[in-house]
Each structure stands twice: as C-alpha cells, then as structure tokens.
mmCIF file of C-alpha atoms and ligand atoms in Angstrom:
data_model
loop_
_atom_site.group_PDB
_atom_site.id
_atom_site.type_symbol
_atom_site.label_atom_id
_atom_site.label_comp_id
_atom_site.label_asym_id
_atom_site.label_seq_id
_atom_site.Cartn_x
_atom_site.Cartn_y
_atom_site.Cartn_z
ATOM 1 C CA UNK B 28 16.119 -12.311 -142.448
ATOM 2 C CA UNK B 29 12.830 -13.616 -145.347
ATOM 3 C CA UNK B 30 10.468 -10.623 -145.327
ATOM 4 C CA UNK B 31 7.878 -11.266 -142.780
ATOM 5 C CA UNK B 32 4.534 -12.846 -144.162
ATOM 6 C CA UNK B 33 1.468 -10.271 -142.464
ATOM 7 C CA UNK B 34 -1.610 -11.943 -141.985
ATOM 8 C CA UNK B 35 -4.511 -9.385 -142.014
ATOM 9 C CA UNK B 36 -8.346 -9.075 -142.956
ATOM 10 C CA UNK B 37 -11.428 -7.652 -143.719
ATOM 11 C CA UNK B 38 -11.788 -7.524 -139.836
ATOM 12 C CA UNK B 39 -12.013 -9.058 -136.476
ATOM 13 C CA UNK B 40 -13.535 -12.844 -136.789
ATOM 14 C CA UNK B 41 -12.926 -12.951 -140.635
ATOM 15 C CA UNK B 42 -10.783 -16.450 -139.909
ATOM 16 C CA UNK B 43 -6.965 -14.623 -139.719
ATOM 17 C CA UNK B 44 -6.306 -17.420 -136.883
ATOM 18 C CA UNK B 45 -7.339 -20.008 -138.911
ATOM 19 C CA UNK B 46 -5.766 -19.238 -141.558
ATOM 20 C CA UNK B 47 -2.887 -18.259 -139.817
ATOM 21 C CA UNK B 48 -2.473 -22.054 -138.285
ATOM 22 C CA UNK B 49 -3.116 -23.581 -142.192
ATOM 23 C CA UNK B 50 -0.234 -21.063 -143.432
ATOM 24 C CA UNK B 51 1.919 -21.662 -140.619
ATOM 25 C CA UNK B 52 1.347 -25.255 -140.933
ATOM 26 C CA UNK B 53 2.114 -25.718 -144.534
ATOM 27 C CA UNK B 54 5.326 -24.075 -145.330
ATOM 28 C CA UNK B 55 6.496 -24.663 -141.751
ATOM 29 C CA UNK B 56 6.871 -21.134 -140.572
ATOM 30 C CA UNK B 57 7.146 -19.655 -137.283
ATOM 31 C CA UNK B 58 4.289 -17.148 -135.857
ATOM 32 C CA UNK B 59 3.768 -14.034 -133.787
ATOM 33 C CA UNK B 60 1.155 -12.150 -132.771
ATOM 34 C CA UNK B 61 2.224 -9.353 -131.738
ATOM 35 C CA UNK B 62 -1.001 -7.713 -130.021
ATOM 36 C CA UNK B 63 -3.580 -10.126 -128.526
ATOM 37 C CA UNK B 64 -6.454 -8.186 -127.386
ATOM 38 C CA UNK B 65 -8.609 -9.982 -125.279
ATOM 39 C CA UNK B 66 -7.690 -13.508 -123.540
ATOM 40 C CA UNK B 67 -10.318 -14.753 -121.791
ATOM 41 C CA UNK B 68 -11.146 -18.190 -123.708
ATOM 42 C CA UNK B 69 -7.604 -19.362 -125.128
ATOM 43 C CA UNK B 70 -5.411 -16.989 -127.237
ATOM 44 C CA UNK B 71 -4.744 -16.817 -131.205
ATOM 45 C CA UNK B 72 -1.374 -18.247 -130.601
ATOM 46 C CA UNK B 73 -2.470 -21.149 -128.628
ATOM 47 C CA UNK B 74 -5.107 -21.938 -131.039
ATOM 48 C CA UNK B 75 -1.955 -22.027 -133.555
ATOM 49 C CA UNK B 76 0.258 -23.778 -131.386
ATOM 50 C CA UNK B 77 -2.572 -26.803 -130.803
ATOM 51 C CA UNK B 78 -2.673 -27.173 -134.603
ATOM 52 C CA UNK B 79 0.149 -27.602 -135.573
ATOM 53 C CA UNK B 80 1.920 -30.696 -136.338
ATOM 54 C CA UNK B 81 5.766 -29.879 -138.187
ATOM 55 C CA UNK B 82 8.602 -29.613 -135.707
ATOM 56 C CA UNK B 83 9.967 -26.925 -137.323
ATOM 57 C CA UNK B 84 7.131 -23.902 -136.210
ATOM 58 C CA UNK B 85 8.036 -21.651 -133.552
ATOM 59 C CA UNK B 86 5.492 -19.759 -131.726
ATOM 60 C CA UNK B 87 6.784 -16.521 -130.606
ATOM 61 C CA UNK B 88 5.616 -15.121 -127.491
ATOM 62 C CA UNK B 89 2.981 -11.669 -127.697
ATOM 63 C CA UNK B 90 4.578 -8.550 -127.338
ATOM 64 C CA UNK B 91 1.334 -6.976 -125.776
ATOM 65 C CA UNK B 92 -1.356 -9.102 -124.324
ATOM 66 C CA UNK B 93 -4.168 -7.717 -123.134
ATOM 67 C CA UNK B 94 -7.767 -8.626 -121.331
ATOM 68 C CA UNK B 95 -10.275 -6.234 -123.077
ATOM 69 C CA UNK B 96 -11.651 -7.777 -126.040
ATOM 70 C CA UNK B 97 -11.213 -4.614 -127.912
ATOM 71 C CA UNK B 98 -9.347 -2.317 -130.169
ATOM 72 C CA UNK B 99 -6.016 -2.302 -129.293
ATOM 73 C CA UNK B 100 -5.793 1.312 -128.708
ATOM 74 C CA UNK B 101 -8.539 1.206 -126.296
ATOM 75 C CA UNK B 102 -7.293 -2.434 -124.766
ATOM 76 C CA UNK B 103 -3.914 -1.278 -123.821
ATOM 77 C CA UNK B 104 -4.280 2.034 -122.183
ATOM 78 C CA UNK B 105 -7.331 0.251 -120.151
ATOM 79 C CA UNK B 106 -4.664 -1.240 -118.169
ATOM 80 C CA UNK B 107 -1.577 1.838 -118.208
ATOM 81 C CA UNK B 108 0.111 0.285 -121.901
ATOM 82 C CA UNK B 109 1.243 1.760 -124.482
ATOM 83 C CA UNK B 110 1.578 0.221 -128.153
ATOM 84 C CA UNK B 111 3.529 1.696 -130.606
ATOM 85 C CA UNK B 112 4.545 0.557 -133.969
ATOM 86 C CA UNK B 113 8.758 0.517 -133.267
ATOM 87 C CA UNK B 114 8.335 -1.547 -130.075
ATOM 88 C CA UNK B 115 6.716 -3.912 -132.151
ATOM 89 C CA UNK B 116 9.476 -3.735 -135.119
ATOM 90 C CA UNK B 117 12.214 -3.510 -132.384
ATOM 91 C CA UNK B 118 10.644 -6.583 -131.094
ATOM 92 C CA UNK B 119 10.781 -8.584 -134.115
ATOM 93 C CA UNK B 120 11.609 -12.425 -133.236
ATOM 94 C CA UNK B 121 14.860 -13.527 -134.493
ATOM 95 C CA UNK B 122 14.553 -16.703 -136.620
ATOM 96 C CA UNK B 123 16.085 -17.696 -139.724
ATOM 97 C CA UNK B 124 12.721 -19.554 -140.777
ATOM 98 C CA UNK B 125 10.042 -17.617 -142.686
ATOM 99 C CA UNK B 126 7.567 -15.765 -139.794
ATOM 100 C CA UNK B 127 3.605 -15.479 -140.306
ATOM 101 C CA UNK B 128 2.790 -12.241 -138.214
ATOM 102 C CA UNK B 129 -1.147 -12.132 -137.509
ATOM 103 C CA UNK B 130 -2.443 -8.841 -137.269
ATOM 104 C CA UNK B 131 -5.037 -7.584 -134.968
ATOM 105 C CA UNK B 132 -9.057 -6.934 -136.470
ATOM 106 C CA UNK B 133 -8.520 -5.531 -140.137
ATOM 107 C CA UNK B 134 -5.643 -3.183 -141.648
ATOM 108 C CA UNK B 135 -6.972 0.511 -139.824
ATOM 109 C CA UNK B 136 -7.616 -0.637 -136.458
ATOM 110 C CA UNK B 137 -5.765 1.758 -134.216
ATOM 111 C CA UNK B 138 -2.803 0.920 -132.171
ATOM 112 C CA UNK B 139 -2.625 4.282 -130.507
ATOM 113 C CA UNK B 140 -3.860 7.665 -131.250
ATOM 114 C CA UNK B 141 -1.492 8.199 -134.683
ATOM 115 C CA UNK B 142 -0.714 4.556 -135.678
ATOM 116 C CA UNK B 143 -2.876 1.559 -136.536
ATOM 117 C CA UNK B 144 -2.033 -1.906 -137.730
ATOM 118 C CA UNK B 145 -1.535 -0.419 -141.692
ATOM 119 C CA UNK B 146 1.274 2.493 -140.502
ATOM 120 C CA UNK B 147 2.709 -1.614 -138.579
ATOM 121 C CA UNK B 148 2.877 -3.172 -141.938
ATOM 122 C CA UNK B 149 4.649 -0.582 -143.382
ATOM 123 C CA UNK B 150 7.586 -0.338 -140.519
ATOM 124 C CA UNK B 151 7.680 -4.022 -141.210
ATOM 125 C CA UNK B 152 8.070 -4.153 -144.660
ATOM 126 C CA UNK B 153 5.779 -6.824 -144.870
ATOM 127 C CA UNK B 154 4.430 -9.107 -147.440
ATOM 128 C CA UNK B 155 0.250 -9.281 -146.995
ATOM 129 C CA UNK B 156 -2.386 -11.865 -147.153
ATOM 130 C CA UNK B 157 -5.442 -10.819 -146.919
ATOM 131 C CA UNK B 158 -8.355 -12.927 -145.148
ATOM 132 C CA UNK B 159 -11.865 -12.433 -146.469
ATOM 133 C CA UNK B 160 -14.991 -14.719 -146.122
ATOM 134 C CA UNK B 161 -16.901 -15.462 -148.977
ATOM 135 C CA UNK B 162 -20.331 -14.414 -148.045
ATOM 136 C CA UNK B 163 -22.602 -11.345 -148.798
ATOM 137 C CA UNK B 164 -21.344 -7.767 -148.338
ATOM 138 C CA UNK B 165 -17.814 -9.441 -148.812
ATOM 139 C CA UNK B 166 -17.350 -7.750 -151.836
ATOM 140 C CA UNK B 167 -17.630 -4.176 -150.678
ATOM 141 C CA UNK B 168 -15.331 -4.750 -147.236
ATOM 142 C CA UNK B 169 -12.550 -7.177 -149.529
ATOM 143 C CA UNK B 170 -12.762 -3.982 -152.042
ATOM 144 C CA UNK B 171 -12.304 -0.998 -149.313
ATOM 145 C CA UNK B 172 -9.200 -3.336 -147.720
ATOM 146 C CA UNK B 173 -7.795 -3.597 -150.963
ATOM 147 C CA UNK B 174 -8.250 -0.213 -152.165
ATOM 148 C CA UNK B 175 -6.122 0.884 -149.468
ATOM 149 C CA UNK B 176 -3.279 -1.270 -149.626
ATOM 150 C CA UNK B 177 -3.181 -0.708 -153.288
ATOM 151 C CA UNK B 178 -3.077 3.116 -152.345
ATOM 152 C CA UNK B 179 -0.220 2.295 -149.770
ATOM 153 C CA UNK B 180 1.634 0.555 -152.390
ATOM 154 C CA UNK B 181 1.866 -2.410 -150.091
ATOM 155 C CA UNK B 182 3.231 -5.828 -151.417
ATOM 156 C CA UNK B 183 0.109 -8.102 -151.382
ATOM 157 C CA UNK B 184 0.822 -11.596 -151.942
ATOM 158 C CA UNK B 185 -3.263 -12.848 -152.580
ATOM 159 C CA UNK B 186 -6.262 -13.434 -150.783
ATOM 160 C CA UNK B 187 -7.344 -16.723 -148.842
ATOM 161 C CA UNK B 188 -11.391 -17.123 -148.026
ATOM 162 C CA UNK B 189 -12.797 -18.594 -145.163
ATOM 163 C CA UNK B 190 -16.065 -20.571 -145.548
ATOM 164 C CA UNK B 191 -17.813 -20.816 -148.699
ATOM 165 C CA UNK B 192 -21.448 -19.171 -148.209
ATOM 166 C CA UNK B 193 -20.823 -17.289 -151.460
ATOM 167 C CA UNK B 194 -18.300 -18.027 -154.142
ATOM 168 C CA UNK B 195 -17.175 -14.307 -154.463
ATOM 169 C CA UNK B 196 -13.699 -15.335 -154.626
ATOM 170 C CA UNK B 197 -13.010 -14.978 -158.015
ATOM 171 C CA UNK B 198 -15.051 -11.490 -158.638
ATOM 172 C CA UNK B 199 -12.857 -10.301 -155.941
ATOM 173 C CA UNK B 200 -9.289 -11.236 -156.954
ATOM 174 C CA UNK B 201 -10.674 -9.490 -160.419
ATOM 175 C CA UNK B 202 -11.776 -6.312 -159.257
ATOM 176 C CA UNK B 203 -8.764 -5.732 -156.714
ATOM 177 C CA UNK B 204 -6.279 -6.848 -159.004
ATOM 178 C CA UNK B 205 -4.845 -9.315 -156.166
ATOM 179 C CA UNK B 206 -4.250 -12.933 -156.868
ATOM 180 C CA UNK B 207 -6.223 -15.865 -155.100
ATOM 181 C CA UNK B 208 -3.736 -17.902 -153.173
ATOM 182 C CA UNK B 209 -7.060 -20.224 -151.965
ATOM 183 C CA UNK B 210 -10.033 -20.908 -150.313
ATOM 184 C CA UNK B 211 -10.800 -22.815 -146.962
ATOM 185 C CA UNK B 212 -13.977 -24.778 -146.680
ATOM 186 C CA UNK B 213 -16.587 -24.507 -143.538
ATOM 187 C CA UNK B 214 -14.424 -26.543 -141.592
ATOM 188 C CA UNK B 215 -16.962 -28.610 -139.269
ATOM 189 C CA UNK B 216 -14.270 -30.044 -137.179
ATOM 190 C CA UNK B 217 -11.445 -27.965 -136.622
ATOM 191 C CA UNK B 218 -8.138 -29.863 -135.575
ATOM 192 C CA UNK B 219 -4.699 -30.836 -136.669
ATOM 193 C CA UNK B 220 -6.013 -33.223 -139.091
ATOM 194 C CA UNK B 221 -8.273 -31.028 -140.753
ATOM 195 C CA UNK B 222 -5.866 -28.209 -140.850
ATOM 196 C CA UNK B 223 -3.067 -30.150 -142.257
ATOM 197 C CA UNK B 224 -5.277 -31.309 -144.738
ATOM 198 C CA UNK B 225 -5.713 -27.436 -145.536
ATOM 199 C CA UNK B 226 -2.414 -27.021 -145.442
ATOM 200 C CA UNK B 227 -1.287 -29.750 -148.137
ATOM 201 C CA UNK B 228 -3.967 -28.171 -150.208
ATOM 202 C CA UNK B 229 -2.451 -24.575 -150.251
ATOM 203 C CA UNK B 230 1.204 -25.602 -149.610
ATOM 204 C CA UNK B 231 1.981 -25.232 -153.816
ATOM 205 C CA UNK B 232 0.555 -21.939 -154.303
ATOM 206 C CA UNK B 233 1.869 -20.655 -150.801
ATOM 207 C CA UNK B 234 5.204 -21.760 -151.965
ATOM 208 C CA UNK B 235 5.006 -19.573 -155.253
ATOM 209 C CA UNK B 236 4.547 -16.330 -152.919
ATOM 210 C CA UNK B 237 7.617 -16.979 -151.004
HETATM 211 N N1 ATP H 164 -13.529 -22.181 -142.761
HETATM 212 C C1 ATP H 164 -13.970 -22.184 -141.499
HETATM 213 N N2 ATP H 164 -14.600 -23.266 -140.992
HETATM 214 C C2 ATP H 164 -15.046 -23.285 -139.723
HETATM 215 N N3 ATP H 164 -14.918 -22.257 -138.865
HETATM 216 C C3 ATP H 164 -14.309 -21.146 -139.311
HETATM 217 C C4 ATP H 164 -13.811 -21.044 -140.648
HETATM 218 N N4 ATP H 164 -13.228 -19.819 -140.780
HETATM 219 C C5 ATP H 164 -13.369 -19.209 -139.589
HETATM 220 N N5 ATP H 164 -14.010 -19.981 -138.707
HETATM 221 C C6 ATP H 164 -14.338 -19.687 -137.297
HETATM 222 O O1 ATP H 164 -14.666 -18.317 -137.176
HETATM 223 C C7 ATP H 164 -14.235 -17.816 -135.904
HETATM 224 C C8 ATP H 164 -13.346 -16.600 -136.120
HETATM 225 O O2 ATP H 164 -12.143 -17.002 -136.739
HETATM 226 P P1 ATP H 164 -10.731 -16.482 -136.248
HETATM 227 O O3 ATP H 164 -10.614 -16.578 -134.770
HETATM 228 O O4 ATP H 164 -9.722 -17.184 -137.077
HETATM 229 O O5 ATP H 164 -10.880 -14.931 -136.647
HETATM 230 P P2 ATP H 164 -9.794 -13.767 -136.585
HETATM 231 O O6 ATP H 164 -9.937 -13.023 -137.844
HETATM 232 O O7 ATP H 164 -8.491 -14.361 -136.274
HETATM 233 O O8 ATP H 164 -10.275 -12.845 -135.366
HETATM 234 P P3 ATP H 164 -9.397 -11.787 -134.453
HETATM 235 O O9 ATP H 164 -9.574 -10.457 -135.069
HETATM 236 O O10 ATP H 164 -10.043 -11.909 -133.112
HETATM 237 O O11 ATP H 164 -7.967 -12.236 -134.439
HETATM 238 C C9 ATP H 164 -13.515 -18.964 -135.205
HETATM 239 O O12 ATP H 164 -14.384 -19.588 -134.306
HETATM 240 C C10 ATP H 164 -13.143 -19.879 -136.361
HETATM 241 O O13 ATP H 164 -12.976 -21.205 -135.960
HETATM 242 C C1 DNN H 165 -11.298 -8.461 -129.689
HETATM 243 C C2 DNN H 165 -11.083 -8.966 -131.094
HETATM 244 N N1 DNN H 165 -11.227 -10.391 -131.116
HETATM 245 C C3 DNN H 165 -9.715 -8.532 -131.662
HETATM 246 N N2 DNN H 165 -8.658 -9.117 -130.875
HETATM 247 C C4 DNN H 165 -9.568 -7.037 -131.778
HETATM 248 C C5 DNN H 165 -10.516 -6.482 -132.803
HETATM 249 C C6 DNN H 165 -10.475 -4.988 -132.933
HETATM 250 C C7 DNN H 165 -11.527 -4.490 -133.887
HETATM 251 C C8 DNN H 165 -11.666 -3.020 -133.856
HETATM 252 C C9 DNN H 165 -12.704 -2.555 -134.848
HETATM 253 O O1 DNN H 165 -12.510 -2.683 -136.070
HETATM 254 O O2 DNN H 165 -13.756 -2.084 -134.417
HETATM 255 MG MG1 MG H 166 -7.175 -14.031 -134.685
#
C-alpha cells in the first residue's frame, strides 16, 4: 500500500476540506476522514464527494462521526465513544490508489486523554501537507505547526495556502524549511469547476511529492 497522504493545518477552518477536495481531485486519490466532529450542515466528506469529478476517487466512509462541533476528545465521549489512535490505523481503508486522510482541527488536537491527531500521524506513517492561510498572524501559527513536526521528525511533503489576504507564503516555506507545493486563491464560487481548475493548477507539483 502508497504511504498515506495526511492532510492537516494550522487549525480548524484553515481550508483542510478544500484543499483536501483540490488534492483529491488532481492526482485522483481516494479520501477518509477518519473523525468528523460535528455534522449538522453537510460533512467534510460530502463536501469532497460533491467536488469531485474523476471516476477513479473513492470516498471512504468515517470511522467516528460525531454531532458536537468540538474537539474530538470532548465530541466522542459526549455521546459514550471512544477514539483511539489503533482503531483508526486498524481501520485503514484498503485501496491500491493513493489515500488523502484529512485530519481533524490542527496537528495537537486531542483524540483522547494521551493521544491527539500528531501521536495519529505517526501510527500512520504518514506523509503531511500542511494547510495554512495566508493572512496576518499566519506566520507565527504556520511556524509553531512546523516547529513541531520538524521536532517529530515527520515527513512533510509542503505547504498549500488558502486565500491570499497576505502573500506570506514564501517567508514561510523559508523559515520552516518546508517546500511550497501551492497556493489557492479566494475562491468566490466554490464548485467542481472551480476546484478542478485548482486541481490542474497543482496537479505537477503534487505529482513530484508522490
Ligand atoms: N481559497 C478559499 N476560497 C474561498 N473559501 C475558502 C477558501 N479556503 C477556505 N475557504 C472556506 O473557509 C471555510 C473553512 O474551510 P474548510 O471547511 O476547508 O476548513 P477545515 O480546515 O477543513 O475545517 P475543519 O477543521 O472543520 O475540518 C469553508 O467555508 C471554505 O469554503
Ligand atoms: C468542529 C470543528 N469544525 C472540527 N471538526 C474540530 C475542531 C477541533 C479544534 C480543537 C481546538 O483546537 O480547539
Ligand atoms: Mg475539514
């Protein structure tokens, strides 16, 4: 099985969806998300699932699902779950096709009291991109997320922005030492033609990571 692809960010509502879809979309992967917290308009993977237009994507079912719009560790035992780390792992979707996993908030939100989406990446062996947007204070949260990856030793494939506010992009690939795969513009209409659009754009330097 290809390495799993790990989708994570600066933190919640950075654009990991979005992105998510463009990757997904452009090298015609298959995606999971493993822990959906909160559900009540639409889900992350059937915001993917709309915008995508290959025949090839799979999108693989969520492990846990749950209704508060929350940390995981908070979401799940709100309704008698449990998340750990090797459920997840155990429950890795079998496909022979390259899988985008999207994460859940940024890299230490808890899954439980001893495990949070990092300790996840690790278990997975996981290649990361990391979702920032470019605007102000960007710098700082793109710089703590990488600082601890780097510490982790984790393989980190590049950074992809979201909007364009700022144009930090490039002071941030320099001071974290982390390529820049690309950039997505303020999208004003988000749907499969827009994202595929995004998608042909990144699809040669998302090919050089695989
Ligand atoms: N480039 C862009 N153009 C337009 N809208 C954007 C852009 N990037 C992000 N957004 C919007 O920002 C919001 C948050 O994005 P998204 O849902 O992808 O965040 P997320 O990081 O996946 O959050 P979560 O932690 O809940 O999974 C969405 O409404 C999304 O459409
Ligand atoms: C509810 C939200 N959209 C995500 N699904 C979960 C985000 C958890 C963030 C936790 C935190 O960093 O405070
Ligand atoms: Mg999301």
């Amino acid at each position: 099985m290809l390495k799993p692809i790990f989708i994570t960010g600066t933190g919640t509502d950075v654009g990991k969806t979005l992105v998510s879809a463009i990757v997904t979309e452009s090298i015609e992967a298959d995606y999971w998300k493993p822990v959906q917290a909160g559900y009540t308009d639409g889900t992350d993977s059937l915001f993917v699932e709309k915008m995508i237009s290959n025949q090839y994507t799979k999108i693989h079912p969520e492990l846990y699902k749950l209704k508060l719009p929350a940390s995981p560790h908070l979401a799940a035992p709100a309704e008698g779950k449990e998340i750990t780390a090797r459920e997840i792992v155990a429950r890795l979707p079998v496909t022979s096709n390259q899988l985008i996993i999207e994460g859940a908030g940024g890299l230490l939100v808890p899954l439980n009291q001893q495990e949070t989406i990092l300790t996840l990446i690790k278990k997975l062996n996981a290649k990361v991109i990391i979702v920032s947007r470019n605007e102000l204070g960007s710098i700082n949260h793109s710089l703590l997320t990488a600082a601890v990856l780097s510490h982790e030793k984790i393989d980190v494939a590049g950074w992809i922005f979201t909007d364009e506010y700022m144009h930090y992009e490039n002071e941030i690939a320099h001071w974290s030492g982390f390529r820049l795969l690309g950039r997505v513009k303020h999208l004003s209409v988000i749907s499969k033609e827009t994202i595929k659009e995004q998608a042909l754009k990144l699809h040669p330097m998302l090919k050089s990571i695989l």
